[in-house]
Coordinates of C-alpha atoms in Angstrom, one line a residue:
Chain A
M1 CA -17.9 2.8 7.9
K2 CA -17.9 5.6 5.3
V3 CA -15.2 8.3 5.5
A4 CA -15.0 11.7 3.8
V5 CA -12.3 14.3 3.8
I6 CA -13.2 17.9 3.0
S7 CA -10.2 20.1 1.9
I8 CA -10.9 23.8 2.3
G9 CA -8.8 26.3 0.5
N10 CA -8.8 28.4 -2.6
E11 CA -5.1 27.9 -3.0
I12 CA -5.6 24.2 -3.9
L13 CA -8.2 25.0 -6.6
L14 CA -6.1 27.8 -8.0
G15 CA -3.2 25.3 -8.4
K16 CA -1.0 27.2 -6.0
T17 CA -0.8 24.3 -3.5
T18 CA -0.9 20.6 -4.2
N19 CA -3.1 18.7 -1.8
T20 CA -0.5 16.5 -0.2
N21 CA -2.6 16.5 3.0
L22 CA -5.1 14.3 1.2
T23 CA -2.3 11.8 0.3
Y24 CA -1.1 11.7 3.9
I25 CA -4.6 11.3 5.4
G26 CA -5.5 8.6 2.8
E27 CA -2.3 6.6 3.5
K28 CA -2.6 6.9 7.3
L29 CA -6.2 5.8 7.3
A30 CA -5.6 2.9 5.0
K31 CA -2.9 1.7 7.4
I32 CA -5.3 1.4 10.3
G33 CA -7.9 -0.3 8.0
L34 CA -10.1 2.7 7.2
D35 CA -10.8 3.1 3.5
L36 CA -11.2 6.8 2.5
D37 CA -14.3 7.0 0.3
V38 CA -14.3 10.5 -1.0
N39 CA -12.6 13.9 -0.9
K40 CA -14.1 17.2 -1.8
T41 CA -11.9 20.3 -2.2
I42 CA -13.8 23.6 -1.9
K43 CA -13.2 27.3 -1.6
D44 CA -13.1 29.2 1.7
N45 CA -16.6 30.6 1.5
V46 CA -19.5 30.1 3.9
E47 CA -22.0 28.7 1.4
D48 CA -19.6 26.0 0.0
I49 CA -18.4 24.9 3.4
S50 CA -22.0 24.8 4.8
S51 CA -23.5 22.9 1.9
T52 CA -20.6 20.4 1.8
L53 CA -20.8 19.8 5.6
L54 CA -24.6 19.2 5.3
Y55 CA -24.1 16.6 2.6
F56 CA -21.2 14.8 4.1
W57 CA -22.4 14.8 7.7
E58 CA -25.6 13.3 6.5
N59 CA -24.1 10.6 4.3
Y60 CA -20.8 9.6 6.0
D61 CA -19.7 8.2 9.4
I62 CA -16.5 10.1 9.8
V63 CA -15.9 13.5 8.3
I64 CA -12.5 15.3 8.5
T65 CA -12.0 18.9 7.3
T66 CA -8.6 20.5 6.7
G67 CA -7.8 24.2 6.3
G68 CA -9.2 27.5 7.4
L69 CA -8.5 27.4 11.1
G70 CA -5.9 30.2 11.1
P71 CA -6.3 33.5 13.0
T72 CA -7.0 35.8 10.0
N73 CA -10.1 37.1 8.3
D74 CA -9.9 34.6 5.5
D75 CA -10.0 31.7 7.9
I76 CA -13.7 31.1 8.3
T77 CA -13.9 27.3 8.8
K78 CA -14.5 27.3 12.6
Q79 CA -17.3 29.8 12.6
V80 CA -19.1 27.9 9.8
I81 CA -18.7 24.7 11.7
A82 CA -20.1 26.2 14.9
D83 CA -23.0 27.6 12.9
F84 CA -23.6 24.4 11.1
F85 CA -23.7 22.3 14.3
D86 CA -25.6 25.1 16.0
K87 CA -23.0 25.5 18.8
K88 CA -21.9 28.6 20.6
L89 CA -18.1 29.3 20.6
N90 CA -16.4 29.3 24.1
F91 CA -13.1 30.8 24.9
I92 CA -10.8 28.1 26.3
D93 CA -8.0 29.3 28.6
E94 CA -5.8 26.2 28.0
I95 CA -5.6 26.9 24.3
W96 CA -4.9 30.6 24.8
E97 CA -2.0 29.7 27.3
N98 CA -0.6 27.3 24.7
I99 CA -0.7 30.0 21.9
K100 CA 0.8 32.6 24.3
T101 CA 3.7 30.2 25.2
R102 CA 4.4 29.6 21.5
F103 CA 4.8 33.4 20.9
E104 CA 6.8 34.0 24.1
K105 CA 9.3 31.3 23.1
R106 CA 9.8 33.2 19.9
G107 CA 10.1 36.4 21.9
I108 CA 7.2 38.1 20.0
K109 CA 4.3 40.0 21.5
I110 CA 1.1 38.1 20.8
P111 CA -1.4 39.7 18.5
E112 CA -4.9 40.1 19.9
I113 CA -6.3 38.5 16.7
N114 CA -5.0 35.1 17.9
K115 CA -7.7 35.0 20.6
N116 CA -10.0 33.7 17.8
Q117 CA -8.0 30.5 17.9
A118 CA -8.8 29.8 21.5
L119 CA -12.5 29.6 20.7
V120 CA -14.1 26.1 20.6
P121 CA -17.7 25.2 19.7
N122 CA -19.8 24.0 22.6
D123 CA -19.7 20.1 23.0
F124 CA -16.6 19.9 20.9
Q125 CA -13.3 18.6 22.2
Y126 CA -10.1 20.4 21.2
L127 CA -6.8 18.8 20.2
I128 CA -3.9 20.9 21.4
N129 CA -1.5 21.6 18.5
N130 CA 2.2 21.4 19.5
F131 CA 3.3 22.7 16.1
G132 CA 1.2 25.7 15.6
T133 CA -1.5 28.0 17.0
A134 CA -4.6 26.3 15.6
P135 CA -6.0 23.5 17.7
G136 CA -7.8 20.6 16.1
L137 CA -11.5 20.1 16.8
F138 CA -13.4 16.9 17.5
Y139 CA -17.1 16.3 17.8
Q140 CA -19.1 13.1 18.3
N141 CA -22.8 12.6 17.8
N142 CA -24.1 9.1 18.3
N143 CA -21.7 7.0 16.1
K144 CA -20.7 9.8 13.9
L145 CA -17.4 11.6 14.3
F146 CA -16.3 15.0 13.0
F147 CA -12.8 16.3 13.0
A148 CA -11.4 19.7 11.9
L149 CA -7.7 20.1 11.2
P150 CA -5.5 23.0 10.2
G151 CA -4.2 23.0 6.7
V152 CA -0.5 23.6 7.4
P153 CA 1.0 20.1 6.6
T154 CA 3.3 19.8 9.7
E155 CA 0.4 20.7 12.0
M156 CA -2.2 18.6 10.2
K157 CA 0.2 15.5 10.3
H158 CA 0.9 16.0 14.0
L159 CA -2.8 16.2 15.0
L160 CA -3.7 13.3 12.7
D161 CA -1.0 11.0 14.0
D162 CA -0.9 11.9 17.6
K163 CA -4.6 12.7 18.3
I164 CA -7.1 11.5 15.7
I165 CA -5.6 8.1 14.9
P166 CA -5.6 7.1 18.6
I167 CA -9.2 8.4 19.0
L168 CA -10.3 6.3 16.0
Q169 CA -8.5 3.2 17.2
S170 CA -10.0 3.5 20.7
K171 CA -13.5 3.7 19.3
F172 CA -13.5 1.1 16.6
N173 CA -12.0 -2.3 15.7
F174 CA -10.8 -1.9 12.2
E175 CA -10.0 -4.8 10.0
P176 CA -6.6 -3.9 8.5
Y177 CA -6.5 -3.2 4.8
F178 CA -3.6 -4.6 2.8
I179 CA -2.0 -3.2 -0.2
R180 CA 0.8 -4.8 -2.2
T181 CA 2.3 -3.5 -5.4
I182 CA 4.3 -5.1 -8.2
H183 CA 6.4 -2.7 -10.3
T184 CA 6.8 -3.6 -13.9
Y185 CA 8.6 -2.0 -16.9
N186 CA 9.1 -2.6 -20.6
I187 CA 5.5 -3.7 -21.1
A188 CA 2.3 -1.9 -21.9
E189 CA -0.6 -1.9 -19.5
S190 CA -2.8 -3.7 -22.0
A191 CA -0.2 -6.3 -22.8
L192 CA 0.1 -7.0 -19.0
A193 CA -3.6 -7.4 -18.8
E194 CA -3.6 -9.9 -21.7
I195 CA -1.1 -12.1 -19.9
L196 CA -3.0 -11.9 -16.7
Q197 CA -6.4 -12.4 -18.2
P198 CA -6.5 -16.2 -18.0
I199 CA -5.4 -16.1 -14.3
Q200 CA -8.4 -16.0 -11.9
I201 CA -8.1 -13.1 -9.4
P202 CA -10.2 -13.8 -6.3
S203 CA -13.1 -11.3 -6.2
E204 CA -12.1 -10.2 -2.7
I205 CA -9.0 -8.7 -4.2
K206 CA -9.0 -5.5 -6.1
L207 CA -6.4 -5.4 -8.9
A208 CA -5.6 -2.0 -10.4
Y209 CA -3.3 -1.2 -13.3
L210 CA -1.4 2.0 -12.7
P211 CA 0.5 3.2 -15.7
Q212 CA 3.2 5.8 -15.1
T213 CA 5.8 7.2 -17.5
G214 CA 8.1 4.3 -18.3
R215 CA 6.4 1.7 -16.1
V216 CA 3.1 0.1 -15.0
D217 CA 2.3 -0.7 -11.3
L218 CA 0.0 -3.6 -10.4
R219 CA -1.7 -2.8 -7.1
F220 CA -3.5 -5.6 -5.2
S221 CA -5.6 -4.5 -2.3
G222 CA -8.1 -6.1 0.1
Q223 CA -8.5 -7.3 3.7
N224 CA -7.4 -10.9 3.2
Q225 CA -3.6 -10.7 3.4
T226 CA -3.0 -14.5 2.7
L227 CA -5.1 -14.4 -0.4
I228 CA -3.2 -11.3 -1.7
E229 CA 0.1 -13.0 -1.1
S230 CA -0.9 -16.2 -2.8
T231 CA -2.3 -14.3 -5.8
I232 CA 1.0 -12.4 -6.1
N233 CA 2.9 -15.6 -5.9
K234 CA 0.7 -17.1 -8.6
I235 CA 0.9 -14.1 -10.9
S236 CA 4.6 -13.2 -10.6
P237 CA 6.2 -16.1 -12.6
N238 CA 4.1 -15.2 -15.6
I239 CA 5.4 -11.6 -15.8
K240 CA 8.8 -12.2 -14.2
K241 CA 10.9 -10.6 -16.9
Y242 CA 9.0 -7.3 -16.5
I243 CA 9.1 -7.1 -12.7
F244 CA 11.8 -4.8 -11.3
G245 CA 10.5 -4.5 -7.7
F246 CA 7.8 -4.8 -5.1
D247 CA 6.0 -2.3 -2.8
E248 CA 8.4 0.5 -1.6
E249 CA 11.2 -0.7 -3.9
N250 CA 12.1 1.8 -6.5
V251 CA 15.2 2.1 -8.7
S252 CA 17.0 4.1 -6.1
K253 CA 16.2 1.6 -3.3
L254 CA 17.2 -1.4 -5.5
F255 CA 20.5 0.3 -6.2
H256 CA 21.0 0.9 -2.5
N257 CA 20.3 -2.7 -1.6
T258 CA 22.6 -4.0 -4.4
M259 CA 25.5 -1.8 -3.2
L260 CA 25.1 -3.0 0.4
Q261 CA 24.6 -6.7 -0.5
N262 CA 27.7 -6.8 -2.7
K263 CA 29.8 -4.6 -0.3
L264 CA 30.6 -2.2 -3.1
T265 CA 31.5 1.5 -2.9
I266 CA 30.9 4.3 -5.4
S267 CA 32.0 7.8 -6.2
V268 CA 30.1 9.9 -8.7
A269 CA 31.1 12.5 -11.3
E270 CA 28.2 14.5 -12.6
S271 CA 27.8 17.1 -15.2
C272 CA 24.3 18.2 -16.4
T273 CA 22.5 16.4 -13.6
G274 CA 24.2 19.0 -11.3
G275 CA 24.1 17.0 -8.1
L276 CA 20.8 15.2 -8.5
V277 CA 22.4 11.7 -8.8
Q278 CA 24.3 12.2 -5.5
K279 CA 21.3 13.6 -3.9
M280 CA 19.2 10.6 -4.9
I281 CA 21.9 8.2 -3.6
T282 CA 22.2 10.1 -0.2
D283 CA 18.4 10.2 0.1
N284 CA 18.7 6.5 1.1
S285 CA 19.5 6.4 4.8
G286 CA 22.6 4.3 5.3
S287 CA 24.2 5.3 2.0
S288 CA 27.3 6.5 3.8
K289 CA 28.3 2.8 3.9
Y290 CA 29.0 2.8 0.2
F291 CA 28.9 6.4 -1.1
L292 CA 32.2 8.1 -0.5
G293 CA 31.6 11.4 -2.3
G294 CA 31.8 12.9 -5.7
I295 CA 32.1 15.9 -7.9
V296 CA 29.9 18.1 -10.0
T297 CA 31.8 19.5 -12.9
Y298 CA 29.4 22.1 -14.3
D299 CA 31.8 24.4 -16.1
N300 CA 33.8 23.2 -19.0
K301 CA 37.1 24.4 -17.5
I302 CA 36.5 22.4 -14.4
K303 CA 35.6 19.3 -16.5
E304 CA 39.0 19.6 -18.2
K305 CA 41.0 20.3 -15.1
V306 CA 39.4 17.8 -12.8
L307 CA 38.2 15.1 -15.0
H308 CA 40.7 15.6 -17.8
V309 CA 38.0 15.6 -20.4
E310 CA 39.7 16.9 -23.6
A311 CA 38.7 20.4 -24.7
E312 CA 38.2 19.0 -28.2
V313 CA 35.5 16.5 -27.0
L314 CA 33.9 19.2 -25.0
N315 CA 33.7 21.5 -28.0
K316 CA 32.3 18.7 -30.2
F317 CA 29.3 18.1 -27.9
G318 CA 28.8 21.6 -26.5
A319 CA 28.7 20.1 -23.0
V320 CA 29.6 16.5 -22.3
R321 CA 26.9 14.6 -20.5
L322 CA 28.9 12.6 -18.0
L323 CA 25.8 11.2 -16.4
Chain B
M1 CA -19.3 30.2 -15.2
K2 CA -19.0 27.3 -12.8
V3 CA -16.3 24.7 -13.2
A4 CA -15.8 21.3 -11.6
V5 CA -13.1 18.7 -11.8
I6 CA -13.8 15.1 -10.9
S7 CA -10.7 13.0 -10.1
I8 CA -11.4 9.3 -10.5
G9 CA -9.0 6.8 -8.9
N10 CA -8.7 4.7 -5.7
E11 CA -5.0 5.4 -5.7
I12 CA -5.5 9.0 -4.8
L13 CA -7.8 8.2 -1.9
L14 CA -5.5 5.4 -0.7
G15 CA -2.7 8.0 -0.6
K16 CA -0.6 6.1 -3.2
T17 CA -0.8 9.0 -5.7
T18 CA -0.8 12.7 -5.0
N19 CA -3.4 14.6 -7.1
T20 CA -0.9 16.8 -9.0
N21 CA -3.3 16.7 -12.0
L22 CA -5.7 18.9 -9.9
T23 CA -2.9 21.4 -9.3
Y24 CA -2.0 21.6 -13.0
I25 CA -5.6 22.0 -14.1
G26 CA -6.4 24.6 -11.5
E27 CA -3.3 26.6 -12.4
K28 CA -3.9 26.4 -16.2
L29 CA -7.6 27.3 -15.9
A30 CA -6.8 30.3 -13.6
K31 CA -4.3 31.5 -16.2
I32 CA -7.0 31.8 -18.9
G33 CA -9.4 33.4 -16.4
L34 CA -11.4 30.4 -15.4
D35 CA -11.8 30.0 -11.6
L36 CA -12.1 26.3 -10.6
D37 CA -14.9 26.0 -8.1
V38 CA -14.7 22.5 -6.8
N39 CA -12.9 19.2 -7.0
K40 CA -14.3 15.8 -6.0
T41 CA -12.1 12.8 -5.8
I42 CA -13.9 9.5 -6.0
K43 CA -13.2 5.8 -6.4
D44 CA -13.4 3.8 -9.6
N45 CA -16.9 2.4 -9.1
V46 CA -20.0 2.8 -11.2
E47 CA -22.2 4.2 -8.5
D48 CA -19.8 6.9 -7.3
I49 CA -19.0 8.0 -10.8
S50 CA -22.6 8.1 -11.9
S51 CA -23.9 10.0 -8.9
T52 CA -21.1 12.5 -9.0
L53 CA -21.7 13.1 -12.8
L54 CA -25.4 13.6 -12.1
Y55 CA -24.7 16.3 -9.4
F56 CA -22.0 18.1 -11.3
W57 CA -23.5 18.1 -14.7
E58 CA -26.7 19.6 -13.2
N59 CA -25.0 22.2 -11.2
Y60 CA -21.9 23.3 -13.2
D61 CA -21.2 24.7 -16.6
I62 CA -17.9 22.9 -17.3
V63 CA -17.2 19.5 -16.0
I64 CA -13.8 17.8 -16.4
T65 CA -13.0 14.2 -15.3
T66 CA -9.5 12.7 -15.0
G67 CA -8.7 9.0 -14.8
G68 CA -10.1 5.6 -15.7
L69 CA -9.8 5.8 -19.5
G70 CA -7.2 3.0 -19.7
P71 CA -7.7 -0.3 -21.5
T72 CA -8.0 -2.6 -18.5
N73 CA -11.0 -3.9 -16.5
D74 CA -10.5 -1.5 -13.7
D75 CA -10.9 1.5 -16.1
I76 CA -14.6 2.0 -16.2
T77 CA -15.0 5.8 -16.6
K78 CA -15.9 5.8 -20.4
Q79 CA -18.6 3.2 -20.1
V80 CA -20.2 5.0 -17.1
I81 CA -20.0 8.3 -19.0
A82 CA -21.7 6.7 -22.1
D83 CA -24.4 5.2 -19.8
F84 CA -24.9 8.5 -17.9
F85 CA -25.4 10.6 -21.1
D86 CA -27.3 7.7 -22.7
K87 CA -25.1 7.4 -25.7
K88 CA -24.0 4.3 -27.6
L89 CA -20.3 3.6 -28.0
N90 CA -18.9 3.7 -31.6
F91 CA -15.6 2.2 -32.8
I92 CA -13.5 5.0 -34.3
D93 CA -10.9 3.9 -36.9
E94 CA -8.8 7.0 -36.6
I95 CA -8.2 6.3 -32.9
W96 CA -7.5 2.6 -33.5
E97 CA -4.9 3.6 -36.2
N98 CA -3.3 6.0 -33.7
I99 CA -3.0 3.3 -31.0
K100 CA -1.7 0.7 -33.5
T101 CA 1.0 3.2 -34.7
R102 CA 2.1 3.8 -31.1
F103 CA 2.6 0.0 -30.6
E104 CA 4.2 -0.5 -33.9
K105 CA 6.8 2.2 -33.1
R106 CA 7.7 0.3 -30.0
G107 CA 7.8 -2.9 -32.0
I108 CA 5.2 -4.6 -29.9
K109 CA 2.2 -6.6 -31.1
I110 CA -1.0 -4.7 -30.1
P111 CA -3.2 -6.5 -27.6
E112 CA -6.9 -6.9 -28.6
I113 CA -7.9 -5.3 -25.3
N114 CA -6.8 -1.9 -26.6
K115 CA -9.8 -1.9 -29.0
N116 CA -11.8 -0.5 -26.0
Q117 CA -9.9 2.7 -26.2
A118 CA -11.1 3.3 -29.8
L119 CA -14.7 3.5 -28.6
V120 CA -16.3 6.9 -28.4
P121 CA -19.8 7.8 -27.1
N122 CA -22.2 9.0 -29.8
D123 CA -22.3 12.8 -30.2
F124 CA -18.9 13.1 -28.4
Q125 CA -15.8 14.5 -30.0
Y126 CA -12.5 12.7 -29.4
L127 CA -9.2 14.4 -28.7
I128 CA -6.3 12.3 -30.2
N129 CA -3.7 11.6 -27.5
N130 CA -0.1 12.0 -28.8
F131 CA 1.4 10.7 -25.6
G132 CA -0.6 7.6 -24.9
T133 CA -3.4 5.3 -26.1
A134 CA -6.4 6.9 -24.3
P135 CA -8.1 9.7 -26.3
G136 CA -9.7 12.6 -24.5
L137 CA -13.5 13.0 -24.8
F138 CA -15.5 16.2 -25.3
Y139 CA -19.3 16.7 -25.3
Q140 CA -21.3 19.9 -25.5
N141 CA -25.0 20.2 -24.6
N142 CA -26.4 23.8 -25.1
N143 CA -23.9 25.9 -23.1
K144 CA -22.6 23.1 -21.0
L145 CA -19.2 21.4 -21.7
F146 CA -18.0 18.0 -20.6
F147 CA -14.4 16.7 -20.9
A148 CA -12.9 13.4 -20.0
L149 CA -9.1 13.1 -19.7
P150 CA -6.8 10.2 -18.9
G151 CA -5.1 10.2 -15.5
V152 CA -1.5 9.7 -16.5
P153 CA -0.1 13.2 -15.9
T154 CA 1.9 13.6 -19.2
E155 CA -1.2 12.6 -21.2
M156 CA -3.6 14.7 -19.2
K157 CA -1.3 17.8 -19.5
H158 CA -0.9 17.3 -23.2
L159 CA -4.7 17.1 -23.8
L160 CA -5.5 20.0 -21.5
D161 CA -2.9 22.3 -23.0
D162 CA -3.2 21.4 -26.7
K163 CA -6.9 20.5 -27.0
I164 CA -9.1 21.7 -24.1
I165 CA -7.7 25.1 -23.4
P166 CA -8.0 26.1 -27.2
I167 CA -11.6 24.8 -27.2
L168 CA -12.5 26.8 -24.1
Q169 CA -10.8 29.9 -25.5
S170 CA -12.6 29.6 -28.8
K171 CA -16.0 29.3 -27.1
F172 CA -15.8 32.0 -24.4
N173 CA -14.3 35.3 -23.7
F174 CA -12.8 34.9 -20.3
E175 CA -11.8 37.9 -18.1
P176 CA -8.3 37.1 -17.0
Y177 CA -7.8 36.4 -13.3
F178 CA -4.7 37.8 -11.7
I179 CA -2.8 36.4 -8.8
R180 CA 0.1 38.1 -7.0
T181 CA 2.0 36.9 -4.0
I182 CA 4.2 38.6 -1.4
H183 CA 6.5 36.1 0.4
T184 CA 7.3 37.1 4.0
Y185 CA 9.4 35.5 6.8
N186 CA 10.2 36.1 10.4
I187 CA 6.7 37.2 11.3
A188 CA 3.6 35.3 12.4
E189 CA 0.4 35.2 10.3
S190 CA -1.5 37.0 13.0
A191 CA 1.1 39.7 13.5
L192 CA 1.0 40.4 9.7
A193 CA -2.7 40.6 9.9
E194 CA -2.5 43.1 12.8
I195 CA -0.2 45.4 10.8
L196 CA -2.4 45.2 7.7
Q197 CA -5.7 45.6 9.6
P198 CA -5.9 49.4 9.3
I199 CA -5.2 49.3 5.6
Q200 CA -8.4 49.2 3.5
I201 CA -8.2 46.3 1.0
P202 CA -10.7 46.9 -1.9
S203 CA -13.5 44.3 -1.7
E204 CA -12.9 43.2 -5.3
I205 CA -9.5 41.8 -4.2
K206 CA -9.3 38.6 -2.2
L207 CA -6.4 38.6 0.3
A208 CA -5.4 35.2 1.7
Y209 CA -2.8 34.5 4.4
L210 CA -0.9 31.3 3.6
P211 CA 1.3 30.1 6.4
Q212 CA 4.0 27.6 5.6
T213 CA 6.9 26.3 7.6
G214 CA 9.1 29.3 8.2
R215 CA 7.2 31.8 6.2
V216 CA 3.8 33.3 5.4
D217 CA 2.6 34.1 1.9
L218 CA 0.1 36.9 1.2
R219 CA -1.9 36.1 -1.9
F220 CA -3.9 38.8 -3.7
S221 CA -6.3 37.7 -6.4
G222 CA -9.0 39.2 -8.5
Q223 CA -9.8 40.4 -12.0
N224 CA -8.7 44.1 -11.6
Q225 CA -5.0 44.0 -12.2
T226 CA -4.4 47.7 -11.6
L227 CA -6.2 47.6 -8.3
I228 CA -4.1 44.5 -7.2
E229 CA -0.9 46.3 -8.1
S230 CA -1.8 49.5 -6.3
T231 CA -2.9 47.6 -3.2
I232 CA 0.5 45.7 -3.2
N233 CA 2.3 49.0 -3.5
K234 CA 0.3 50.5 -0.6
I235 CA 0.9 47.5 1.6
S236 CA 4.5 46.6 0.9
P237 CA 6.2 49.6 2.7
N238 CA 4.4 48.6 6.0
I239 CA 5.9 45.1 6.0
K240 CA 9.0 45.8 4.1
K241 CA 11.4 44.2 6.5
Y242 CA 9.5 40.9 6.4
I243 CA 9.3 40.6 2.6
F244 CA 11.9 38.4 0.9
G245 CA 10.3 38.1 -2.6
F246 CA 7.3 38.3 -4.8
D247 CA 5.4 35.8 -6.9
E248 CA 7.7 33.1 -8.4
E249 CA 10.7 34.3 -6.5
N250 CA 11.9 31.8 -3.9
V251 CA 15.2 31.6 -2.0
S252 CA 16.8 29.7 -4.9
K253 CA 15.6 32.2 -7.5
L254 CA 16.8 35.1 -5.4
F255 CA 20.2 33.6 -5.0
H256 CA 20.3 33.0 -8.8
N257 CA 19.4 36.6 -9.6
T258 CA 21.9 38.0 -7.0
M259 CA 24.7 35.9 -8.5
L260 CA 23.9 37.1 -12.1
Q261 CA 23.5 40.7 -11.2
N262 CA 26.7 40.9 -9.3
K263 CA 28.6 38.7 -11.8
L264 CA 29.8 36.4 -9.1
T265 CA 30.8 32.7 -9.4
I266 CA 30.5 29.9 -6.9
S267 CA 31.8 26.4 -6.1
V268 CA 30.2 24.3 -3.5
A269 CA 31.6 21.7 -1.0
E270 CA 28.8 19.7 0.5
S271 CA 28.7 17.0 3.2
C272 CA 25.4 15.8 4.7
T273 CA 23.3 17.6 2.1
G274 CA 24.8 15.0 -0.3
G275 CA 24.4 17.0 -3.6
L276 CA 21.1 18.7 -2.8
V277 CA 22.5 22.3 -2.7
Q278 CA 24.2 21.8 -6.1
K279 CA 21.0 20.3 -7.5
M280 CA 19.0 23.3 -6.2
I281 CA 21.5 25.7 -7.8
T282 CA 21.5 23.9 -11.2
D283 CA 17.7 23.7 -11.2
N284 CA 17.8 27.3 -12.2
S285 CA 18.2 27.5 -15.9
G286 CA 21.2 29.6 -16.7
S287 CA 23.1 28.7 -13.5
S288 CA 26.1 27.6 -15.6
K289 CA 27.0 31.3 -15.9
Y290 CA 28.0 31.3 -12.2
F291 CA 28.1 27.8 -11.0
L292 CA 31.4 26.1 -11.9
G293 CA 31.1 22.8 -10.0
G294 CA 31.6 21.4 -6.6
I295 CA 32.2 18.3 -4.5
V296 CA 30.3 16.1 -2.2
T297 CA 32.5 14.7 0.5
Y298 CA 30.3 12.1 2.2
D299 CA 32.9 9.8 3.7
N300 CA 35.2 11.1 6.4
K301 CA 38.4 9.9 4.6
I302 CA 37.4 11.9 1.6
K303 CA 36.7 15.0 3.7
E304 CA 40.3 14.7 5.1
K305 CA 41.9 14.1 1.8
V306 CA 40.1 16.5 -0.4
L307 CA 39.0 19.3 2.0
H308 CA 41.8 18.8 4.5
V309 CA 39.4 18.7 7.3
E310 CA 41.4 17.5 10.3
A311 CA 40.6 14.0 11.6
E312 CA 40.4 15.5 15.1
V313 CA 37.6 17.9 14.2
L314 CA 35.8 15.1 12.4
N315 CA 35.9 12.9 15.4
K316 CA 34.8 15.7 17.7
F317 CA 31.6 16.2 15.7
G318 CA 31.0 12.7 14.4
A319 CA 30.5 14.2 11.0
V320 CA 31.2 17.8 10.1
R321 CA 28.3 19.6 8.5
L322 CA 30.0 21.6 5.9
L323 CA 26.7 22.9 4.6

């Protein structure tokens, strides 16, 4: 089953918006066993949208678009979709009522222009949007599925999670796809590869080396979970001293778990980091069990007064980096 | 001039990595007047890379790839590029010396596998990478330009900024492209559009409505700066009460400027936000002029002791949200 996502929006190509929608869709599809094959990000213009739809609808089984479903002139995706599939647009009362209710709740008069958003191409199903005014769209032709989603992340996520994933799961039996990651540090990508070279990795497992600043992740993926586990068990002892965690574990999570396991508590005094360390600690849900509180001493006078850091030391360093 | 970026890497399609490289490239190209037309994100496999190269090299003037230039088996981009352009790979001593020096500085023996990274396709120029072991690649054929960059963001940014942008600027005279943004709040996208409908926007200016949670941005873009300015001046009075800032101004920046202009100082006591507010304040460079420091009282006992919040009040609310 081949899957494509088309991201529509000049703001992504201009570097004004990062395509976090793609990350979210890729991750959610992988979780149900659907491997996203390709993404194309294009501008909001008729020609680019039409030609991209033509290519992807011909070559892929599932096509998802994001963006361009808003009520204003620059939102042209729906009209182009209707033209591409050669479908008339129908006005749907249920959508209009939903949009009106959203405006009424905010106590605002509804602009006429929002009527656009109640239009749905013939033979398409609509997916009511509880977080915004643009409904999602769904069209099936034989075994091919087409979905259109709004670009606002909260609305896109809602429609993907609550409408599209259930539709996909009701129509297909996916083989789940497994991903496991080993996080390493203090070793170069190539040196890791040299150590692992003599170890046979089964061909059903894809091993990727993902270098990042200060560390290298090893990502194992495939559909045979047992084989992935046994491969990781075989590999880990050889690179033990470079491993600092697995999967969702990062430095912050490891710190969190260590505090809980050892029943420790902590207070923090920060200077130049300006609250960042405490923010990182409290980002871990449950950190109130060990994090009591702390201070940020940004001004030198406060450093002296509260932390009793000597003025002389402060002068010597300009500002003392407490953390 | 048509420009395409090809992002190569399964990790993006699996949702494990967000494509911030695309944001960076789009923004930097826009700044020199180059309008990125399209991005395609594909997997690290020979067929996808070859077919994408074929299509983009035929249809675009400038093609930039990111990803897959590492030393390990899963990094296949360079070999596919060499095959696609029908060029032999040559071993380049200067690159090998650069890689060796990087390893020597870290006091590590260099793995043989890194020799791959000193290979450059015939007729290609190489762009020495000061932040990593993978050099960038550059190829020109008539008026068409091809660049290959590593996927690690620090390395990609370095090569784009220090090598590619100067090459592009030396070869072409770009007309700069201007983008200005009005940030609005407390009004729906469609209601804004209704107010602006009677106002004639010159056809050379593209106006985009960008709804985000809690606000709508209006983005004006085009090559005629004076016309963009005068359009913004014409429009602004009509939506004055909804505007909270322009361009790079966000709530944090506005706060920063207000503090400086009024010569105020501030201390912060946070609870549930756990340091986030102080972090946001100190993210503004120059905030030491008005931000003295603050405390995070996460535990109830600390709240009582330091902030003298009565135990009774704390019990009533479970935890008091100070901020």
